[in-house]
Coordinates of N, CA and C in Angstrom, one line a residue:
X19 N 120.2 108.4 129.7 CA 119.7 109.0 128.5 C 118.5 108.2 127.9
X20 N 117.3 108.8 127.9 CA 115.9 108.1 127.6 C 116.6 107.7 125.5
X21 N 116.2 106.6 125.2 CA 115.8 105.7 123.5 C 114.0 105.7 123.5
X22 N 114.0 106.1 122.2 CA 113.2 105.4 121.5 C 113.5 103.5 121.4
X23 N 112.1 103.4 121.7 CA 112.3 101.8 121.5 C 110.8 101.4 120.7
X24 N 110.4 100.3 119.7 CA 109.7 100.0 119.3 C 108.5 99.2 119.9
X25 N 107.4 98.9 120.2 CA 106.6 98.0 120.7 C 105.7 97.5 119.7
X26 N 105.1 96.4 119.6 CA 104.1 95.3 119.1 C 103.3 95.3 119.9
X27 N 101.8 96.0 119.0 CA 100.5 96.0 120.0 C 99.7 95.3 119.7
X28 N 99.1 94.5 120.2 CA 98.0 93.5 120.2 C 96.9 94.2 119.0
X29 N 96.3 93.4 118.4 CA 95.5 94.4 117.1 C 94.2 95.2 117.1
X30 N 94.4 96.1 116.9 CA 93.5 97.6 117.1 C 93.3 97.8 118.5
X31 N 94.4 97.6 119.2 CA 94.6 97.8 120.4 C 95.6 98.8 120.6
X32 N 96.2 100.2 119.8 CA 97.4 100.8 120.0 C 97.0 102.1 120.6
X33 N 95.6 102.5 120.5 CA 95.3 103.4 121.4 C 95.0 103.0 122.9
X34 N 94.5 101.8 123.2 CA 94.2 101.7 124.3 C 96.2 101.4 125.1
X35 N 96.8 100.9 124.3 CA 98.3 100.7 124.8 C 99.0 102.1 125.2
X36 N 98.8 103.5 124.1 CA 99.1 104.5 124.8 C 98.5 105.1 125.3
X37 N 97.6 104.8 125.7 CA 96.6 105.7 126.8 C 97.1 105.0 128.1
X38 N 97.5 103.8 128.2 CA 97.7 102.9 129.5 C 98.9 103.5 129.7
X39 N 99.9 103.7 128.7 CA 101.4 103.7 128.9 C 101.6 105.3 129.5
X40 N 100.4 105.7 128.9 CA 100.2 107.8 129.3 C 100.3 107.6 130.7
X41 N 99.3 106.7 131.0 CA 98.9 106.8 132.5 C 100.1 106.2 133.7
X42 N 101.0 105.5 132.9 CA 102.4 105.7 133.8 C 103.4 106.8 133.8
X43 N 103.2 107.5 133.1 CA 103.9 108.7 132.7 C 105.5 108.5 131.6
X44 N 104.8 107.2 130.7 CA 105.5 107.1 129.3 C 105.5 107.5 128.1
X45 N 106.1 108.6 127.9 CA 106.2 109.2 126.5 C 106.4 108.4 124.9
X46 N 104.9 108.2 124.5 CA 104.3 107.6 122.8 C 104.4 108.5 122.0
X47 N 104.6 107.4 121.0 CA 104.5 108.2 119.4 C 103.3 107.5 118.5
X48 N 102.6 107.8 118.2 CA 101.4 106.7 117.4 C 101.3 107.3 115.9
X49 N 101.9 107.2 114.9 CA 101.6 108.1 113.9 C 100.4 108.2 113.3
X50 N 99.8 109.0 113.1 CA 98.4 108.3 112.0 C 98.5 109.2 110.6
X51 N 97.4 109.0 109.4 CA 97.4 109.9 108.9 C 96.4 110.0 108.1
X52 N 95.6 111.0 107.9 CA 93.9 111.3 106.7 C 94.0 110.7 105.8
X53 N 92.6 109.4 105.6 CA 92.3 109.1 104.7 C 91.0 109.1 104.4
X54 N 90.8 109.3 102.8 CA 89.4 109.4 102.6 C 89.0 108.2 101.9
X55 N 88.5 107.3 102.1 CA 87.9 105.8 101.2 C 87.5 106.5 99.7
X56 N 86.4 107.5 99.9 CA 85.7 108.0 98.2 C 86.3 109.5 98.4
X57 N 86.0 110.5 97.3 CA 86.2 111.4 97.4 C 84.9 112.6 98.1
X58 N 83.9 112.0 97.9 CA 83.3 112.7 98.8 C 82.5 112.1 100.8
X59 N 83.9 111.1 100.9 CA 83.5 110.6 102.2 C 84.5 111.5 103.4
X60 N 83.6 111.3 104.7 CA 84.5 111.9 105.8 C 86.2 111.5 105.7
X61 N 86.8 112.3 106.2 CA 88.4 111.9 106.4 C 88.0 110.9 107.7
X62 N 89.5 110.3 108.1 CA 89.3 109.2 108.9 C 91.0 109.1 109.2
X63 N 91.1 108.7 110.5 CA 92.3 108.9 111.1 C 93.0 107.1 111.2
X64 N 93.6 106.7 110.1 CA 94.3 105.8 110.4 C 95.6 105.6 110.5
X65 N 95.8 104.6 111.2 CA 97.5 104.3 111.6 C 98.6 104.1 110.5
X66 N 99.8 104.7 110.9 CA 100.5 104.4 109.5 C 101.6 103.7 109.7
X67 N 102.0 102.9 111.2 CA 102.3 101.3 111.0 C 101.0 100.9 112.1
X68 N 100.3 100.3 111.4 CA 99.3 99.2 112.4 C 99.8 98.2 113.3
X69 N 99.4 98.6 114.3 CA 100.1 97.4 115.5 C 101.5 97.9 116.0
X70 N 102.1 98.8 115.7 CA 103.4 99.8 116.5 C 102.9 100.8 117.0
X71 N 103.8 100.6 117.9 CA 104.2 101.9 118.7 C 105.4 102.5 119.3
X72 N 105.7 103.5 119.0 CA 107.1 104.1 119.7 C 107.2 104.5 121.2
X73 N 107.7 104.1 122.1 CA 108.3 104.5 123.4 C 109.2 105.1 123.6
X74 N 109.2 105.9 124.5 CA 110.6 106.8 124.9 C 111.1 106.2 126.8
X75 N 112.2 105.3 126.6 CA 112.1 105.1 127.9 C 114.0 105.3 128.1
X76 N 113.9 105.0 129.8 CA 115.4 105.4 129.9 C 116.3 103.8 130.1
X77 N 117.2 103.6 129.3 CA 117.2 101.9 129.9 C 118.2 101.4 131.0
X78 N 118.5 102.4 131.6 CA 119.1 102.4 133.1 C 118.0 102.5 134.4
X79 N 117.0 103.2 134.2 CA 115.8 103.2 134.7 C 114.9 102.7 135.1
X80 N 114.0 102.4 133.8 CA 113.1 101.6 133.6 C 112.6 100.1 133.5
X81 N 111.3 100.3 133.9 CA 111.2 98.9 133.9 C 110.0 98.4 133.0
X82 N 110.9 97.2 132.2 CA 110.9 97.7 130.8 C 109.6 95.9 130.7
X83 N 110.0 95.4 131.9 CA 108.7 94.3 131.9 C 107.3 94.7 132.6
X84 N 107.4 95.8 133.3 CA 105.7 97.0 133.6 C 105.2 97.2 132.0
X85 N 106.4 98.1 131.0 CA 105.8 98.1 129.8 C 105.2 97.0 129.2
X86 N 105.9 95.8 128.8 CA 105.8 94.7 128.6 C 104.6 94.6 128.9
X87 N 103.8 94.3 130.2 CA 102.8 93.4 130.6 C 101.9 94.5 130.1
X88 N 101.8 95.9 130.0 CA 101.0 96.6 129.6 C 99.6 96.2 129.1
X89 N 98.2 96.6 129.0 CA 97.4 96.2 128.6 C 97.2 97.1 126.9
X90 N 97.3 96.3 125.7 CA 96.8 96.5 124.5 C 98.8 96.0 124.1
X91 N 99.6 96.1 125.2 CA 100.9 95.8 124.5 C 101.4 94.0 124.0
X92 N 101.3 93.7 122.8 CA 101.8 92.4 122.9 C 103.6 92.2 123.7
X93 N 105.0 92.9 122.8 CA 105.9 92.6 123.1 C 107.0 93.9 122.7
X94 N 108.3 93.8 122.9 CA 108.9 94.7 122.5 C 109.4 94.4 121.0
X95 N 109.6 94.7 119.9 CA 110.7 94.1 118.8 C 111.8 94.3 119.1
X96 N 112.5 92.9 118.8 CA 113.5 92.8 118.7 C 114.5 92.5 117.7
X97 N 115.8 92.9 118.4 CA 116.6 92.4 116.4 C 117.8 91.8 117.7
X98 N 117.3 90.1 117.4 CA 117.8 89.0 117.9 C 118.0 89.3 119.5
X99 N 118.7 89.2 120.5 CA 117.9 89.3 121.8 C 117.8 90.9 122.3
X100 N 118.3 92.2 121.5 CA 118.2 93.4 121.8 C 117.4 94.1 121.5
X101 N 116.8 95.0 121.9 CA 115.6 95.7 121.5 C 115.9 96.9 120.8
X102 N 114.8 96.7 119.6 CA 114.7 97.4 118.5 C 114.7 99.1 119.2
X103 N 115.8 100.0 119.1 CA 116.3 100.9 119.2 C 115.9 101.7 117.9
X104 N 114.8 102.9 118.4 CA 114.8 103.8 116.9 C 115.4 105.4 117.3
X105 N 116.0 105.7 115.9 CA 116.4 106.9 116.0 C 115.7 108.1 116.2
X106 N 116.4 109.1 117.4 CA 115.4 110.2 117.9 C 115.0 110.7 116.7
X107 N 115.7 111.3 115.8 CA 115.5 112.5 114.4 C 113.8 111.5 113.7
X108 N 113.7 110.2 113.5 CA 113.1 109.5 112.7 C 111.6 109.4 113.3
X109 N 112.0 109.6 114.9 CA 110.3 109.9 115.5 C 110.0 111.3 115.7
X110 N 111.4 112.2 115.9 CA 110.7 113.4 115.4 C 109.9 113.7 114.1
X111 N 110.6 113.6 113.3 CA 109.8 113.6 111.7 C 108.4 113.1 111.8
X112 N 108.5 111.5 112.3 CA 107.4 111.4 112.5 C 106.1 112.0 113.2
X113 N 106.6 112.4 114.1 CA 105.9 113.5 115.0 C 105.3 114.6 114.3
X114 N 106.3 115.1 113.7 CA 105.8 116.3 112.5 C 105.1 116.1 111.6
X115 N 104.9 114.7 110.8 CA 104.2 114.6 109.7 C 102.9 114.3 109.9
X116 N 102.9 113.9 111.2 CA 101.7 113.5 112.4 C 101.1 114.7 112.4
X117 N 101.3 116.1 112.7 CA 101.0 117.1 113.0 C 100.6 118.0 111.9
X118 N 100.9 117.7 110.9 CA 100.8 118.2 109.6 C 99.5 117.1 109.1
X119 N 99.6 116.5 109.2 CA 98.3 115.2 108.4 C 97.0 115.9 109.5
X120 N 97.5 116.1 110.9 CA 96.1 116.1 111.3 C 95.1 117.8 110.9
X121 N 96.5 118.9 110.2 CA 96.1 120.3 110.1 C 95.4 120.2 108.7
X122 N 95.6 119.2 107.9 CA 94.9 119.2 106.7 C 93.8 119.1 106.3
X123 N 92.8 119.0 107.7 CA 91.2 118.3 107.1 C 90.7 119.8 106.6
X124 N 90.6 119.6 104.8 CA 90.0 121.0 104.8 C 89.1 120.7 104.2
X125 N 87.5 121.3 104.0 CA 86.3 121.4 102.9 C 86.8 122.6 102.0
X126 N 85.6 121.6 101.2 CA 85.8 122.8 99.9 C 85.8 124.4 100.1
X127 N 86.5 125.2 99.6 CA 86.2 126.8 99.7 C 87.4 127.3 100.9
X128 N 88.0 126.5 101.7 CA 88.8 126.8 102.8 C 90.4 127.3 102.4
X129 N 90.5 128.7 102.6 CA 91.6 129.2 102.0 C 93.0 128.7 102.4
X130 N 94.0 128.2 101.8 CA 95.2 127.9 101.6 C 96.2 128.8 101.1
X131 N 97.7 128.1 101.7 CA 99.0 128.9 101.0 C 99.6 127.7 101.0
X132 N 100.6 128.2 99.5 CA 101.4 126.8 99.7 C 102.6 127.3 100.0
X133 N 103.3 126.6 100.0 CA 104.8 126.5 101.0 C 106.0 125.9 100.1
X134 N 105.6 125.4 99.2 CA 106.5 125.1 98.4 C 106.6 125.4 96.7
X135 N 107.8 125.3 95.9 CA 107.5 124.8 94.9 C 107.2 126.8 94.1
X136 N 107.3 126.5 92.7 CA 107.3 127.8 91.8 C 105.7 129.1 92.3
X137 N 104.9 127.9 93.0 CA 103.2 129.5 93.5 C 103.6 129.2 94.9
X138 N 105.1 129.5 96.0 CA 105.3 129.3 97.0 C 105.3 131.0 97.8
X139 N 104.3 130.6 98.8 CA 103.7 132.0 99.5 C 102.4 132.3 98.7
X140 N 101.7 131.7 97.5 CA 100.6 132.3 97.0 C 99.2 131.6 97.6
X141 N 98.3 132.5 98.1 CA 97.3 132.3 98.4 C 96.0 131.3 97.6
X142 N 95.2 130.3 97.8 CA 94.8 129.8 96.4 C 93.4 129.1 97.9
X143 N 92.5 128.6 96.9 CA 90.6 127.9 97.3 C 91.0 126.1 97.6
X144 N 90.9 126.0 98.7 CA 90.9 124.3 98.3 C 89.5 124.0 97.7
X145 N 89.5 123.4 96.8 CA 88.3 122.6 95.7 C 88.2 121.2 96.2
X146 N 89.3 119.8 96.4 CA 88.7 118.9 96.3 C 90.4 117.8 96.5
X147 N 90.3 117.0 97.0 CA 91.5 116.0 97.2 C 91.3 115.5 95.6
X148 N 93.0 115.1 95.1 CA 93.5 114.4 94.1 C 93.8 113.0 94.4
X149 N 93.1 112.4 95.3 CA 94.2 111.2 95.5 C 93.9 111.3 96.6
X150 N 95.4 110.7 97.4 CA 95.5 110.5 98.6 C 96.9 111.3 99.3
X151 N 97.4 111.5 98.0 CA 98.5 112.4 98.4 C 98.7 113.9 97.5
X152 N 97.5 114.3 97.2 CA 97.7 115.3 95.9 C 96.4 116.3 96.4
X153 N 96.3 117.7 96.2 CA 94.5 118.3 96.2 C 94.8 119.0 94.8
X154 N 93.4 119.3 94.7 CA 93.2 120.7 93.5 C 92.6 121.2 94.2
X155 N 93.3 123.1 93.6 CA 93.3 124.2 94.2 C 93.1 125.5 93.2
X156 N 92.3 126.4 93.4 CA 92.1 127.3 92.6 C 93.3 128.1 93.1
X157 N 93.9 129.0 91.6 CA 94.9 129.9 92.3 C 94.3 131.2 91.3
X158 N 94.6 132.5 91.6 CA 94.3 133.3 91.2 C 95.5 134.3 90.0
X159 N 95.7 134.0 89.1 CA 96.8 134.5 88.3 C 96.4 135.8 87.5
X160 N 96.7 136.7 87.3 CA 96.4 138.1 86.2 C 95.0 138.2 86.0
X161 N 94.4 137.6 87.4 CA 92.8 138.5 87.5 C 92.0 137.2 86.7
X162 N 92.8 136.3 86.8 CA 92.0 134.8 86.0 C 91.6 133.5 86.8
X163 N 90.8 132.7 87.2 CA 91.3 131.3 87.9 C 91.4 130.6 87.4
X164 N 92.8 129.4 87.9 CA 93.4 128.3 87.5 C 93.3 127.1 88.3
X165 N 92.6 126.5 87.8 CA 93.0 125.0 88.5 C 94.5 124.3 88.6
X166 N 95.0 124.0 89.9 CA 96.3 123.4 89.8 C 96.1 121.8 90.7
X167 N 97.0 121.4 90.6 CA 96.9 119.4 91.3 C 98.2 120.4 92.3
X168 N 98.4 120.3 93.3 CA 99.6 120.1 94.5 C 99.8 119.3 95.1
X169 N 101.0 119.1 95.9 CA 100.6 117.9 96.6 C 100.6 118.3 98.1
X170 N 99.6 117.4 98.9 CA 99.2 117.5 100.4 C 100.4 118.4 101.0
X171 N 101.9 118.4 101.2 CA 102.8 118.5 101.9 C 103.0 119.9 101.8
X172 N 102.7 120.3 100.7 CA 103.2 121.5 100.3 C 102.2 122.4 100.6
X173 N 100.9 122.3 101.2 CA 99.9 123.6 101.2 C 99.5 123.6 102.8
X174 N 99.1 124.8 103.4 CA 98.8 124.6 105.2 C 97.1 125.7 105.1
X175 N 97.0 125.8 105.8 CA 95.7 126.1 105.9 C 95.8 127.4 106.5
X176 N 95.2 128.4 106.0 CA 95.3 129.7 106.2 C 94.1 130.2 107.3
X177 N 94.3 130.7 108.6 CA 93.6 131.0 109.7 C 92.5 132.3 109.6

C-alpha cells in the first residue's frame, strides 16, 4: 500500500526535484498558490511550504535511497529515525486547493459565481483583489450595482 511521505528539497530546487522524481515514474505533490506583490502586478505562482515536497511511494517496494540521491532532493523528514508519514486526505485537500488557486487568475470584467455564503449561485463582475485572500465584485441586485469584498474560496470562474 503506496504513503505519502515528506521530502526536504535543496533551495528553489522543488521543481527541478519533481520533474526528476516524474521521470522515475514517482507520484508529487508541490502545492503552490497566486500571489500578487501590488495590486496591480502580474499574479505569480509561489510555493506554499518552500523547500517540501510530498511523495507517494510504496514502502515494501521502493527504493527509497534512488529517491534520496535524487537531484534538487536534499533528504527525507524525519520524526526521530522514521519517516515523516503524511495523511492521504491532507494531500488530497491539498491537491484541491492547488487546483482551485491555479483557476483564479482573473482580470478585471471576468464573469464569476460564487459558491458559497447568503449571494450563493449568483452571478457577479470581478473588479479587483482585496488582499490576498479576499476580491471585490460587482453583484447585480433589483436592477442596481453593488460592490461586495468575498473571499477567494468562495467564487469560480464562469466559462
Amino acid at each position: 500500500m503506496e504513503c505519502w511521505y515528506l521530502l526536504y528539497c535543496k533551495p528553489k530546487q522543488e521543481h527541478r526535484a519533481q520533474s526528476n522524481l516524474q521521470n522515475q515514474g514517482i507520484e508529487s505533490c508541490f502545492p503552490t498558490f497566486v500571489k500578487r506583490k501590488t495590486s496591480g502586478s502580474k499574479a505569480v505562482k509561489q510555493p506554499l511550504f518552500p523547500r517540501y515536497l510530498f511523495v507517494k511511494l510504496d514502502p515494501h517496494s521502493s527504493h527509497f535511497s534512488a529517491v534520496k540521491n535524487t537531484r534538487g532532493v536534499s533528504d527525507f523528514i524525519r520524526y526521530g529515525t522514521d519517516l515523516q508519514m503524511v495523511p492521504d486526505e491532507l494531500v488530497a485537500q491539498l491537491m484541491n486547493k492547488n487546483e482551485i488557486a491555479d483557476e483564479l487568475e482573473l482580470q478585471e470584467g471576468d464573469l464569476v459565481q460564487l459558491t458559497d455564503g447568503c449571494y450563493k449561485d449568483i452571478h457577479a463582475i470581478y473588479q479587483q483583489p482585496d488582499g490576498e485572500l479576499r476580491s471585490i465584485l460587482l453583484i447585480k441586485l433589483l436592477n442596481h450595482y453593488a460592490q461586495i469584498v468575498v473571499d477567494n474560496c468562495t467564487i469560480k470562474k464562469v466559462q
